[in-house]
Short mmCIF file of C-alpha atoms and ligand atoms in Angstrom, two decimals:
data_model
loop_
_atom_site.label_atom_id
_atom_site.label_comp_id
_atom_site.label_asym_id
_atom_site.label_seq_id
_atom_site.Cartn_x
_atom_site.Cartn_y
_atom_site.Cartn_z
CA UNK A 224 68.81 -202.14 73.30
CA UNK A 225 70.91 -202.78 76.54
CA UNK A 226 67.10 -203.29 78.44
CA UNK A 227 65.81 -205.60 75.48
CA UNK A 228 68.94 -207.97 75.48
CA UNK A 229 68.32 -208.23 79.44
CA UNK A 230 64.71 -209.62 78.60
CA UNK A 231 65.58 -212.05 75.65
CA UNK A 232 68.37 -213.21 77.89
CA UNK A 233 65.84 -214.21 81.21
CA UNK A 234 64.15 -216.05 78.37
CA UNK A 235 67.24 -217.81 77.67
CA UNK A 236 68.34 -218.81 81.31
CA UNK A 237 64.93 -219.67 81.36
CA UNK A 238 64.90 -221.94 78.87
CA UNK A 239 68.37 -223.30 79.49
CA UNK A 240 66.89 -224.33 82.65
CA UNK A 241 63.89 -226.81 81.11
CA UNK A 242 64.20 -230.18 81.88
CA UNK A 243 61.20 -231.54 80.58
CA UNK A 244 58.21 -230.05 78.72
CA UNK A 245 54.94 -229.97 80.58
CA UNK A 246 51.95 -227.84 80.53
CA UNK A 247 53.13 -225.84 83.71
CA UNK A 248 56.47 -225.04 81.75
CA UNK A 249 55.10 -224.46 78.99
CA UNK A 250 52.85 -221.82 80.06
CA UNK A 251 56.05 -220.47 81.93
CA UNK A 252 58.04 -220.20 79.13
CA UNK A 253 54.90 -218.42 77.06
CA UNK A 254 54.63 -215.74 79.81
CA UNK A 255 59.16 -215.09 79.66
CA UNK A 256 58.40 -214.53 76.03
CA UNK A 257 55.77 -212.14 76.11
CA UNK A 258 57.24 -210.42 78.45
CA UNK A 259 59.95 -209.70 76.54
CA UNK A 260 58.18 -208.82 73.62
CA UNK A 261 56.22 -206.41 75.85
CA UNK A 262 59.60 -204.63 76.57
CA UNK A 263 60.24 -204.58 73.74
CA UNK A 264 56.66 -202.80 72.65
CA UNK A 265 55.89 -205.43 70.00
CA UNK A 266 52.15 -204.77 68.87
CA UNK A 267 49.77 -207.33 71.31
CA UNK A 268 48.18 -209.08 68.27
CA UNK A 269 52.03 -209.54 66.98
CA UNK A 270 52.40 -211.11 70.82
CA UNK A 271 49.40 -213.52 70.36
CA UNK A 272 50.22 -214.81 67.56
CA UNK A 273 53.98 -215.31 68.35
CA UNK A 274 53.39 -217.66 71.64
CA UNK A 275 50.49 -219.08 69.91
CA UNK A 276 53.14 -220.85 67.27
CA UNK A 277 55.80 -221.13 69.06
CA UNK A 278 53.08 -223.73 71.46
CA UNK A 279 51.66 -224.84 68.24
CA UNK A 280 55.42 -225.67 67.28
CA UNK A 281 56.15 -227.74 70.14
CA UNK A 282 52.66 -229.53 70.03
CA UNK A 283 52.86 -230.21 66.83
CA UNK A 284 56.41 -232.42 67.50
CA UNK A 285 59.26 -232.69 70.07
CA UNK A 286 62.50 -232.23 69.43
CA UNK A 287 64.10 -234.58 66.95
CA UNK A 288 66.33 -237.56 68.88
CA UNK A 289 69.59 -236.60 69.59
CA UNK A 290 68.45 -232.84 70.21
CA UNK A 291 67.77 -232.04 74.07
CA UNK A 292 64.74 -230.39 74.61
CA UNK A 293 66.18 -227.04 76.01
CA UNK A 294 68.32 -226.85 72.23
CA UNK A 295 65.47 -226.99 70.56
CA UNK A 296 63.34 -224.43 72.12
CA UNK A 297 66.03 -222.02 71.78
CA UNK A 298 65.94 -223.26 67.89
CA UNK A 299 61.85 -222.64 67.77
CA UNK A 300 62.00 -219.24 69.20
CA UNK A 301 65.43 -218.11 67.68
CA UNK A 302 63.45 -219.35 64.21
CA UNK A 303 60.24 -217.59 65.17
CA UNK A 304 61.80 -214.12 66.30
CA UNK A 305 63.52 -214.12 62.60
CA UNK A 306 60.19 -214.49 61.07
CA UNK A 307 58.68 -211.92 63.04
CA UNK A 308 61.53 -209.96 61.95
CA UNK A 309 60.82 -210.27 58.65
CA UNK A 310 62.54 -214.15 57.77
CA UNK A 311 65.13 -214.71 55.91
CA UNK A 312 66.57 -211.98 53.58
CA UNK A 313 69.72 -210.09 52.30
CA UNK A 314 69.54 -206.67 53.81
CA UNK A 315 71.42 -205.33 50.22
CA UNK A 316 71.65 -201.83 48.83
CA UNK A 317 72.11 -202.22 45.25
CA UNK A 318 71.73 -199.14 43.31
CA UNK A 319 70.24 -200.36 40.36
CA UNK A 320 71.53 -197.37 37.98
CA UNK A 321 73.16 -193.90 37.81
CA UNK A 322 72.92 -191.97 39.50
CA UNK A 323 70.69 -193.69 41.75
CA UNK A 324 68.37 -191.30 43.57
CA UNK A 325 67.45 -192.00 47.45
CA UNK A 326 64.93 -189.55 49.27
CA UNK A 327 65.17 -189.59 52.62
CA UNK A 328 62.17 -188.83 54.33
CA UNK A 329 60.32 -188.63 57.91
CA UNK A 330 58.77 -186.86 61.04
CA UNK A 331 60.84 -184.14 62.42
CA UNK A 332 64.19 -185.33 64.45
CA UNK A 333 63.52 -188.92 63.03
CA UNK A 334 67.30 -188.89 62.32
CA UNK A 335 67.05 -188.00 58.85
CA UNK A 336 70.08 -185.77 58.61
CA UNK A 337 72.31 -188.00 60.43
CA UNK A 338 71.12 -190.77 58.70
CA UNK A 339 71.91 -189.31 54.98
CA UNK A 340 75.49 -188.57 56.80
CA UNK A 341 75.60 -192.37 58.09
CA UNK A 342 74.69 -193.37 54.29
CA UNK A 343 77.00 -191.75 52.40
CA UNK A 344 79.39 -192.63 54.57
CA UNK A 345 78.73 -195.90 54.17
CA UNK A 346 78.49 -196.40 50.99
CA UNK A 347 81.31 -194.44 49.50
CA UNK A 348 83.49 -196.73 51.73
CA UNK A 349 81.86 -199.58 49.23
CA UNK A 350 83.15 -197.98 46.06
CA UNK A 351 80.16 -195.52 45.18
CA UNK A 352 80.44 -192.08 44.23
CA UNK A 353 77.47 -190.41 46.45
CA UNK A 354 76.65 -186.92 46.69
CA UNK A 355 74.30 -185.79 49.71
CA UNK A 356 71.49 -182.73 48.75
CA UNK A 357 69.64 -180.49 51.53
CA UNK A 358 66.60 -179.54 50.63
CA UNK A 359 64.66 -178.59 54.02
CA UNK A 360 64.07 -174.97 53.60
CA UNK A 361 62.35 -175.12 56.66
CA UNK A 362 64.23 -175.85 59.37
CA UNK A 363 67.13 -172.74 59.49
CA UNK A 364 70.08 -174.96 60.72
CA UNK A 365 69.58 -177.76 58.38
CA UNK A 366 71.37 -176.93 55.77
CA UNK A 367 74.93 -175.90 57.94
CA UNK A 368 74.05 -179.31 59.72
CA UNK A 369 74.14 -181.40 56.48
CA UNK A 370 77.21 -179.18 54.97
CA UNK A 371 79.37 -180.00 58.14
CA UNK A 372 78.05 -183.59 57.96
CA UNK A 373 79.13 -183.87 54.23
CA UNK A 374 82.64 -182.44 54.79
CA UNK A 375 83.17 -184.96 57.33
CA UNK A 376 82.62 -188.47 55.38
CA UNK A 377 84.22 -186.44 52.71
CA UNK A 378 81.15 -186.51 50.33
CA UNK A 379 80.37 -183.36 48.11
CA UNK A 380 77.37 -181.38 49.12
CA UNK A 381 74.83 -179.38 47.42
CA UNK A 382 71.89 -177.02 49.07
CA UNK A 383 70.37 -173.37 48.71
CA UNK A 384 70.37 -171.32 51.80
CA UNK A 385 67.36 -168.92 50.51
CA UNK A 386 65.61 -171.25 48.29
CA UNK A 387 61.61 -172.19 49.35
CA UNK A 388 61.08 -174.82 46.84
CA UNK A 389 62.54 -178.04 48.30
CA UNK A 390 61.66 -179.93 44.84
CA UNK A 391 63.53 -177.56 42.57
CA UNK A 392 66.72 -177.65 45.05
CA UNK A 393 66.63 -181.32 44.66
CA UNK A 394 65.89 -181.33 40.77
CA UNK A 395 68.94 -178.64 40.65
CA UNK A 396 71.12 -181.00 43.40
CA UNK A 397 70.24 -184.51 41.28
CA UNK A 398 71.41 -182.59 37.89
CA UNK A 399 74.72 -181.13 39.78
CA UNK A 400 75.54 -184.61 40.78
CA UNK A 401 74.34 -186.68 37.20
CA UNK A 402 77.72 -188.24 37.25
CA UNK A 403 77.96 -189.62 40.64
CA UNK A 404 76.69 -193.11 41.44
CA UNK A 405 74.59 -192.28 44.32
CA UNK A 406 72.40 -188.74 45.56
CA UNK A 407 70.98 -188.71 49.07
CA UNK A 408 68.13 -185.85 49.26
CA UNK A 409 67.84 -185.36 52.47
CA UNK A 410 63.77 -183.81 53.06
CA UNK A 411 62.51 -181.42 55.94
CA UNK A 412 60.68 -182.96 59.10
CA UNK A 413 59.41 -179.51 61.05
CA UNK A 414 56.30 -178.95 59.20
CA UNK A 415 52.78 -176.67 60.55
CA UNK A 416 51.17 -180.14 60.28
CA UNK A 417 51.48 -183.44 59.38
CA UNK A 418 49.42 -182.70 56.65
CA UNK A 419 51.24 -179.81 55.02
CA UNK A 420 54.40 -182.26 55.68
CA UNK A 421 53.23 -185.09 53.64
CA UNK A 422 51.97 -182.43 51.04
CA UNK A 423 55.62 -181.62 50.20
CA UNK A 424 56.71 -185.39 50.31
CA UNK A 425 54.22 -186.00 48.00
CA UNK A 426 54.80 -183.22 45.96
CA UNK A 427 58.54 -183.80 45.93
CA UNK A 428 57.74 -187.63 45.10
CA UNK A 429 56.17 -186.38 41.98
CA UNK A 430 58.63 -183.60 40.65
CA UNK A 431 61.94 -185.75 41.48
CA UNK A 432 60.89 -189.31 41.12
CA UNK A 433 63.44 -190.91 43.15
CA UNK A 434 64.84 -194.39 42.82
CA UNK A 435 63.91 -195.15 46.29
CA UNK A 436 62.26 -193.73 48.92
CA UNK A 437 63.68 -194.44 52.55
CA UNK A 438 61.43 -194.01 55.37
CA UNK A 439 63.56 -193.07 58.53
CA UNK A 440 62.18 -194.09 61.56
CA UNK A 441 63.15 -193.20 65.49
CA UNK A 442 63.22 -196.62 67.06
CA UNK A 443 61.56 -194.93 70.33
CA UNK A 444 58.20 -194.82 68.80
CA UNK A 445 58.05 -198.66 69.44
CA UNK A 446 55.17 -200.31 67.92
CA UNK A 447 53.53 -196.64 66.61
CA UNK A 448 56.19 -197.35 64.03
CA UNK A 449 53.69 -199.01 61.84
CA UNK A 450 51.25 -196.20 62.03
CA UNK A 451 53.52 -193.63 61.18
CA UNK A 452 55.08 -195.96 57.99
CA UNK A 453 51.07 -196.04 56.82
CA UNK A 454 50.75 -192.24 57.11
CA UNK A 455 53.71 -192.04 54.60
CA UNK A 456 52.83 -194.96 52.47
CA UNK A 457 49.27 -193.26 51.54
CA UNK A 458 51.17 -190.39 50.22
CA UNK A 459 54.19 -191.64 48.27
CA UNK A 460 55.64 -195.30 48.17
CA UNK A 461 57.68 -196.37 51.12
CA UNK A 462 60.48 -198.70 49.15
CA UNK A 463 62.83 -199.39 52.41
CA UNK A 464 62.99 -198.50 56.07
CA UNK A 465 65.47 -197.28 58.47
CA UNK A 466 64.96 -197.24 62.16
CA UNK A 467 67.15 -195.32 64.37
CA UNK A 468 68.23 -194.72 67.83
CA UNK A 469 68.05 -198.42 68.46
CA UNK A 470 70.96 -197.95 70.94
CA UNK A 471 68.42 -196.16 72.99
CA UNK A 472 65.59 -197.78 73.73
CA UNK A 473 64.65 -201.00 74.25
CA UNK A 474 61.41 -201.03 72.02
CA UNK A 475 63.67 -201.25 68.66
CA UNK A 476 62.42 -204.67 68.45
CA UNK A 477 59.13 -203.36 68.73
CA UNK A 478 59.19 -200.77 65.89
CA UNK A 479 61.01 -203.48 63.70
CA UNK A 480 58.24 -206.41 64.10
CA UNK A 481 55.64 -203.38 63.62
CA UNK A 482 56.89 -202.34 60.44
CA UNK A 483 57.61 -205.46 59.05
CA UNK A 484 54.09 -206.01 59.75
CA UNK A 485 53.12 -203.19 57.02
CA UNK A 486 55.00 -205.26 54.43
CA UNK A 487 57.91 -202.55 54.54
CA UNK A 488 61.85 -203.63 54.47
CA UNK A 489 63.59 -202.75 56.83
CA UNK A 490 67.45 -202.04 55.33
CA UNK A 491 69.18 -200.58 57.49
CA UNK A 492 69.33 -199.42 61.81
CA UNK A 493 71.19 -196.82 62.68
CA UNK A 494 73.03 -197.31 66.43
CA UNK A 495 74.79 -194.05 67.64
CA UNK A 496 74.75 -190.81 67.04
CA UNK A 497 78.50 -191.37 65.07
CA UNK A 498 78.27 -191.12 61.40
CA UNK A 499 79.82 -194.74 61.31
CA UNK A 500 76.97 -196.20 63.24
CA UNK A 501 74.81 -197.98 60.83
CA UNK A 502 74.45 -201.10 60.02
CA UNK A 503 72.40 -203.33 57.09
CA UNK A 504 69.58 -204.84 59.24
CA UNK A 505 69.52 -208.81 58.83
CA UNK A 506 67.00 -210.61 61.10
CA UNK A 507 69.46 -213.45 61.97
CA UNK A 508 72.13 -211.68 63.21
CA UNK A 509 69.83 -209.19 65.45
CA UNK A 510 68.41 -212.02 66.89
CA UNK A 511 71.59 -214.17 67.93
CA UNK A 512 72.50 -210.61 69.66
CA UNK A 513 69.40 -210.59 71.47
CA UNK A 514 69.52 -214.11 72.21
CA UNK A 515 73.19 -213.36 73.41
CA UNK A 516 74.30 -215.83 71.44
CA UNK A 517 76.93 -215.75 68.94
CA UNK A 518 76.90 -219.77 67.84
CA UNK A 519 73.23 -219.51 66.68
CA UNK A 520 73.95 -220.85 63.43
CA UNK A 521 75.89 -223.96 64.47
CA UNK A 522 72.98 -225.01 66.73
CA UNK A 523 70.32 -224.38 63.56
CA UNK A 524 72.46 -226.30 61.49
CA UNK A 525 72.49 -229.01 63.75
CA UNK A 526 68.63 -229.08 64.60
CA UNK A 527 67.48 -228.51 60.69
CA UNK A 528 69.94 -231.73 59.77
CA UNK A 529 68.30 -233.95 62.93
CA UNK A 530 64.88 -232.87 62.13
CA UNK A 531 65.80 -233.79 58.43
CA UNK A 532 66.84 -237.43 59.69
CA UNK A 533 63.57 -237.46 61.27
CA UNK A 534 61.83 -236.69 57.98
CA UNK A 535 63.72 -239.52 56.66
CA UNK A 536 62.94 -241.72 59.10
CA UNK A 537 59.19 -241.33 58.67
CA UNK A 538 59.59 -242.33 55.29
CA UNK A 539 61.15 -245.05 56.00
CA UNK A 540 58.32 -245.77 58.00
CA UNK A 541 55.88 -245.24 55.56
CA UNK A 542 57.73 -247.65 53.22
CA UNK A 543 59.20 -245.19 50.54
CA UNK A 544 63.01 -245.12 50.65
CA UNK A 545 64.02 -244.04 47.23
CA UNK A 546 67.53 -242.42 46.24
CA UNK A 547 65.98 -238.91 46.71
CA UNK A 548 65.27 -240.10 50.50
CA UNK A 549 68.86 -241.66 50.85
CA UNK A 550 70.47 -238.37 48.76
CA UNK A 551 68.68 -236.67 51.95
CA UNK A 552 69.64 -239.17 54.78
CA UNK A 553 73.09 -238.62 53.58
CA UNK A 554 73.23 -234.72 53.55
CA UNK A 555 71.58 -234.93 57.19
CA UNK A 556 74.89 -237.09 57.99
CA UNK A 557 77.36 -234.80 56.95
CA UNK A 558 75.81 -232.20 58.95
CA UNK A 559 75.39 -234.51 61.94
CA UNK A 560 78.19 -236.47 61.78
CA UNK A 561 78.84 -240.36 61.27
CA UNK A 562 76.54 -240.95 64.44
CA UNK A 563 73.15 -240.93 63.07
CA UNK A 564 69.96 -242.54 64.03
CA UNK A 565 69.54 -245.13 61.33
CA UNK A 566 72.71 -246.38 62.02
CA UNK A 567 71.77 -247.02 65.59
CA UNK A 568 68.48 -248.09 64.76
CA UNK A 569 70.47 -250.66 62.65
CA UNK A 570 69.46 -254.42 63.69
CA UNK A 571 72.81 -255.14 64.98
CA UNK A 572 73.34 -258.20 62.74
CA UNK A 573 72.93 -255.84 59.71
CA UNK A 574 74.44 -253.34 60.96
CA UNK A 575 77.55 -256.25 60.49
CA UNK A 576 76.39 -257.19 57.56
CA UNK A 577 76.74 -253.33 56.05
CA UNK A 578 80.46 -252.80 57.18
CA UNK A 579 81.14 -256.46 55.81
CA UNK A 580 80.44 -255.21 52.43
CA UNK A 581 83.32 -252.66 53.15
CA UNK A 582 80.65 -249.58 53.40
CA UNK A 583 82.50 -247.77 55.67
CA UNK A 584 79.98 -244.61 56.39
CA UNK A 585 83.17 -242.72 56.69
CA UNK A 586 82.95 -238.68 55.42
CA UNK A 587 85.34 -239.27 52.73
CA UNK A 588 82.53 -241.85 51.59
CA UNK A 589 79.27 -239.55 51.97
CA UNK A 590 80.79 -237.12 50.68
CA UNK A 591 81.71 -239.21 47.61
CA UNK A 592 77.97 -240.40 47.60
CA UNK A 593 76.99 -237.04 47.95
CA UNK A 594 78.66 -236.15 44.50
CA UNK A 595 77.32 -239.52 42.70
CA UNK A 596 73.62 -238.71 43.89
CA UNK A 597 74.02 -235.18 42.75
CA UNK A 598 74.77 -236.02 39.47
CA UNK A 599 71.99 -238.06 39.00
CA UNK A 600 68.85 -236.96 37.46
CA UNK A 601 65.22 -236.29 39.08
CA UNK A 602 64.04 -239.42 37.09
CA UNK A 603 67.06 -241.62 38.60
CA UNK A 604 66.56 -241.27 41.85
CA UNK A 605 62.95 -241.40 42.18
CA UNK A 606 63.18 -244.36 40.14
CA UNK A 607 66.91 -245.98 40.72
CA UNK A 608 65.78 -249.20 38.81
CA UNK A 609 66.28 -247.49 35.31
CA UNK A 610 69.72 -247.17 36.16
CA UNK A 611 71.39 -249.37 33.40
CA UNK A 612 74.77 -249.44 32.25
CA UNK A 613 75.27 -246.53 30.23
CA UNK A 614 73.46 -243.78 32.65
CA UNK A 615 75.76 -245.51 35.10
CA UNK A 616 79.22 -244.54 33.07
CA UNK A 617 77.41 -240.50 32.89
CA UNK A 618 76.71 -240.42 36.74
CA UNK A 619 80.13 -241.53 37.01
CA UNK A 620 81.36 -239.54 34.28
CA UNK A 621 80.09 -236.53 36.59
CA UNK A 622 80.53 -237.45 39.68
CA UNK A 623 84.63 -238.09 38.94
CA UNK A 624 83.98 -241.12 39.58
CA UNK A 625 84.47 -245.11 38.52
CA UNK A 626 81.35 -246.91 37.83
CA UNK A 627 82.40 -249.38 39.67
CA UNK A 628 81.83 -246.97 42.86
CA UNK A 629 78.16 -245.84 41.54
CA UNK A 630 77.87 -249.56 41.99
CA UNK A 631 79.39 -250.05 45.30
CA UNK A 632 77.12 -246.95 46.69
CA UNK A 633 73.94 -248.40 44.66
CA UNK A 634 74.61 -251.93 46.73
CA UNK A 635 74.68 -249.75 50.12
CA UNK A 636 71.50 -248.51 48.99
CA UNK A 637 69.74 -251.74 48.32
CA UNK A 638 70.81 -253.26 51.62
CA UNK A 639 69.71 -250.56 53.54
CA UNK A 640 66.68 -250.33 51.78
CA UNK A 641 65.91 -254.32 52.57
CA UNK A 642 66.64 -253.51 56.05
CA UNK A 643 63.98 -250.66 56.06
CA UNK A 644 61.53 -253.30 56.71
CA UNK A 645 62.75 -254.63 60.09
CA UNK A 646 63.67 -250.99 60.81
CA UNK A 647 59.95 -249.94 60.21
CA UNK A 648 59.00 -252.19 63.07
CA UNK A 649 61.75 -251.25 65.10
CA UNK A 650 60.68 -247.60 64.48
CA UNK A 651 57.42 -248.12 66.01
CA UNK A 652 58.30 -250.19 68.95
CA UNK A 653 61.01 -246.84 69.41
CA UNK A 654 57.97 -244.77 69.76
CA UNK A 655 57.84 -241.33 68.67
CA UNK A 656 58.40 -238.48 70.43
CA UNK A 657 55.44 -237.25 71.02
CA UNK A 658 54.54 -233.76 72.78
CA UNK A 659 50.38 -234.20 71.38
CA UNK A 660 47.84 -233.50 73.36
CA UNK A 661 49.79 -230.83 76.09
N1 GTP E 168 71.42 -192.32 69.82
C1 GTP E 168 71.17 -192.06 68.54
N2 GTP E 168 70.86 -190.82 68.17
C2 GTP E 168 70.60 -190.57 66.87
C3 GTP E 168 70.62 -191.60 65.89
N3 GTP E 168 70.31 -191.05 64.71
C4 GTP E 168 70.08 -189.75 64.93
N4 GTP E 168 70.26 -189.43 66.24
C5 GTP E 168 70.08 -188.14 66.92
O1 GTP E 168 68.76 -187.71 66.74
C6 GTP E 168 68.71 -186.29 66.70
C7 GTP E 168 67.95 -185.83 65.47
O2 GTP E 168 68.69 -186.20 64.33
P1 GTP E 168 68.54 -185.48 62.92
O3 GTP E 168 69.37 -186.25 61.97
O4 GTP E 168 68.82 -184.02 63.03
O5 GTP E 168 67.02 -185.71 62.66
P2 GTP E 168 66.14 -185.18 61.44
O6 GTP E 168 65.16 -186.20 61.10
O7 GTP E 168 67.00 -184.71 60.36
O8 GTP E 168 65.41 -183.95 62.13
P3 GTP E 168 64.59 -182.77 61.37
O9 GTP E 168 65.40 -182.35 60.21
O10 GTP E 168 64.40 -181.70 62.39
O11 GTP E 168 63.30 -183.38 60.99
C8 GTP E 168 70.16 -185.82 66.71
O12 GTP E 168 70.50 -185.43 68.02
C9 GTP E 168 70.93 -187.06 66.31
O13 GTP E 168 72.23 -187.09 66.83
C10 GTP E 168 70.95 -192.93 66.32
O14 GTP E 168 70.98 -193.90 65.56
N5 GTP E 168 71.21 -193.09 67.65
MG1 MG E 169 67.07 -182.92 59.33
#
């Protein structure tokens, strides 16, 4: 992990150190990134197509004004690294009834046992009642190894030292532990083959019929992590993912990317060989760590709102400036602040004009807007002439508001929408920021 934070973090000096765009930086910039993705063992198609959108990004449009350059390529790869990551989703374990069954399962030393340790550990500290089941009768040690583990989370344990059927030791474990919110089986690895080891997965699949079926993964196998999630997938379904060891190596990001790839979830990574180190796996935060930077979200925040204003401002351009586009303009604003672009690009006379009819584009004000818009319908503010009296008194009704203020805000809208003309030519004579044809 240590190795792969080193290579996102050249990337970053890197790219801290842009100036301008050109073609030469550019194609800098695209070799920093796949070196680092190399490192970290990401699958070469995966590579491609990474530095093929992240250029396609930048072609397509600049950075928004008011965003330097150097912010918003950190923004376009931090964005693209969480999609190859798998996007945006709650890493959540929610066991959906009881007792909710999870079969952990593997290639030998995969971190299965330590895992189902890590696990119970980790949930029973959220609430759950979890019981952890051996049922390798393969390996000799494994079920002393699992015991120990048990007794130290403080989780009750169930096994058979002498049994040979792993499926009836689990069927026997899951009816020992019917009362208890969660079971953990925890499956042999060591097998004669791959073959005769997915035979017992698939036979155990079949005779238990677990809840879920976690797939644990050693982070060290890099981007063979996909291969070895479609070996199990053909023989029972793979419903989550854990990859280990990803304090070790520096292809975890590798083995991640690869099996999101295989449309698998990744849930949770485990991070030490220390029953507390686990962790739910969320894409964001792993990638403001290997971005080294822990103020990710405030610079997102702040690129999504001025690339929102830039939206706007192309309608604007285009001639449509409706409520929905000024409920939009206004959001952007609170997010930006009280500086924003169509205030600047403001003919100075009506700029006047505006704070002479006592808008003051104060937060206290948006915010109020904010709530007026909001309780307006669809209909309203795609069409704000059908406003009449009485829908007037509702918005205000809802907004806790007078009408008297949906007025004063609905003025503020029709001036700036008058000025939209004189800003549309302004707009083009500002240029656009354009990045085409690189
Ligand atoms: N550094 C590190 N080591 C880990 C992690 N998870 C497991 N290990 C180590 O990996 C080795 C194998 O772990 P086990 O839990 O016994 O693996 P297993 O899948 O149960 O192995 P078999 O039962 O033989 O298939 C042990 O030395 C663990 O301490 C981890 O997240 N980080
Ligand atoms: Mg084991």
């Amino acid at each position: 992990m240590r190795a792969l934070i080193e290579a996102f973090g050249r990337l970053v000096e890197k790219i801290r150190g842009v100036s301008h765009i050109d073609k030469s930086v550019l194609a800098e910039l695209s070799r920093e990134i796949q070196r680092a993705l190399l490192r970290a063992d990401v699958p070469l198609d995966m590579i491609k197509q990474f530095t093929d959108d992240v250029l396609r990004r930048l072609r397509e449009g600049g950075p928004p004004a008011g965003i330097p350059i150097k912010e918003y390529l950190l923004y376009v790869v931090y964005e693209k690294l969480v999609e190859l990551l798998g996007g945006e989703f709650p890493a959540e374990f929610k066991p959906a009834r009881r007792p909710y069954v999870v079969m952990l399962v593997g290639v030998e030393g995969s971190g299965k046992t330590t895992t189902a340790a890590k696990l119970a550990k980790y949930l029973a500290r959220r609430g759950y009642r979890v019981g952890l089941v051996q049922t390798d009768t393969i390996r000799p040690a494994a079920f002393d190894q699992l015991k120990q583990l048990a007794e130290s989370v403080g989780v009750p344990f169930y096994g058979e030292r002498d049994s040979k059927s792993a499926a009836e030791i689990a069927l026997r474990g899951i009816e020992k532990f019917r009362n208890l919110d969660v079971i953990i089986l925890d499956t042999a690895g060591r097998h004669r083959s791959e073959e005769s080891l997915m035979q017992e997965i698939k036979a155990m699949y079949e005779a238990v019929k677990p809840d879920e079926v976690m797939l644990v993964i050693d982070a060290t196998v890099g981007k063979q992590a996909a291969a070895q999630a479609e070996a199990f997938m053909r023989h029972a379904p793979v419903h989550s993912v854990i990859i280990t060891k990803m304090d070790s190596t520096a292809r975890g990001g590798g083995a991640l990317a690869a099996v999101v790839k295989t449309g698998a979830r990744v849930k949770f990574v485990g991070t030490g060989e220390g029953v507390d180190e686990i962790e739910p796996f969320n894409p964001r935060g792993f990638v403001s760590r290997l971005l080294g930077m822990g103020d990710f979200e405030t610079l997102v925040d702040r690129v999504r709102a001025a690339l929102e204003e830039d939206k706007v401002l192309q309608e604007v351009e285009s001639g449509r400036f409706d409520l929905l586009t000024f409920k939009r303009q206004i959001e952007a604003l609170l997010k930006l602040g009280p500086l924003s672009k169509l205030i600047q690009l403001l003919p100075g006379g009506l700029a006047l004009k505006v704070s002479e009819d006592r808008v003051e584009l104060s937060q206290r004000n948006l915010k109020k807007w904010l709530a007026i818009l909001s309780s307006m319908t669809r209909e309203e503010l795609a069409n704000p002439e059908i406003l009449n009296a009485s829908r007037i008194r509702r918005v205000a009704l809802g907004a806790g508001v007078t009408p008297r203020e949906v007025r004063e805000m609905l003025e503020v809208y029709e001036n700036i929408k008058r000025m939209t003309k004189i800003l549309r030519k302004r707009l083009r004579a500002h240029g656009k920021l354009a990045l085409r044809g690189l």
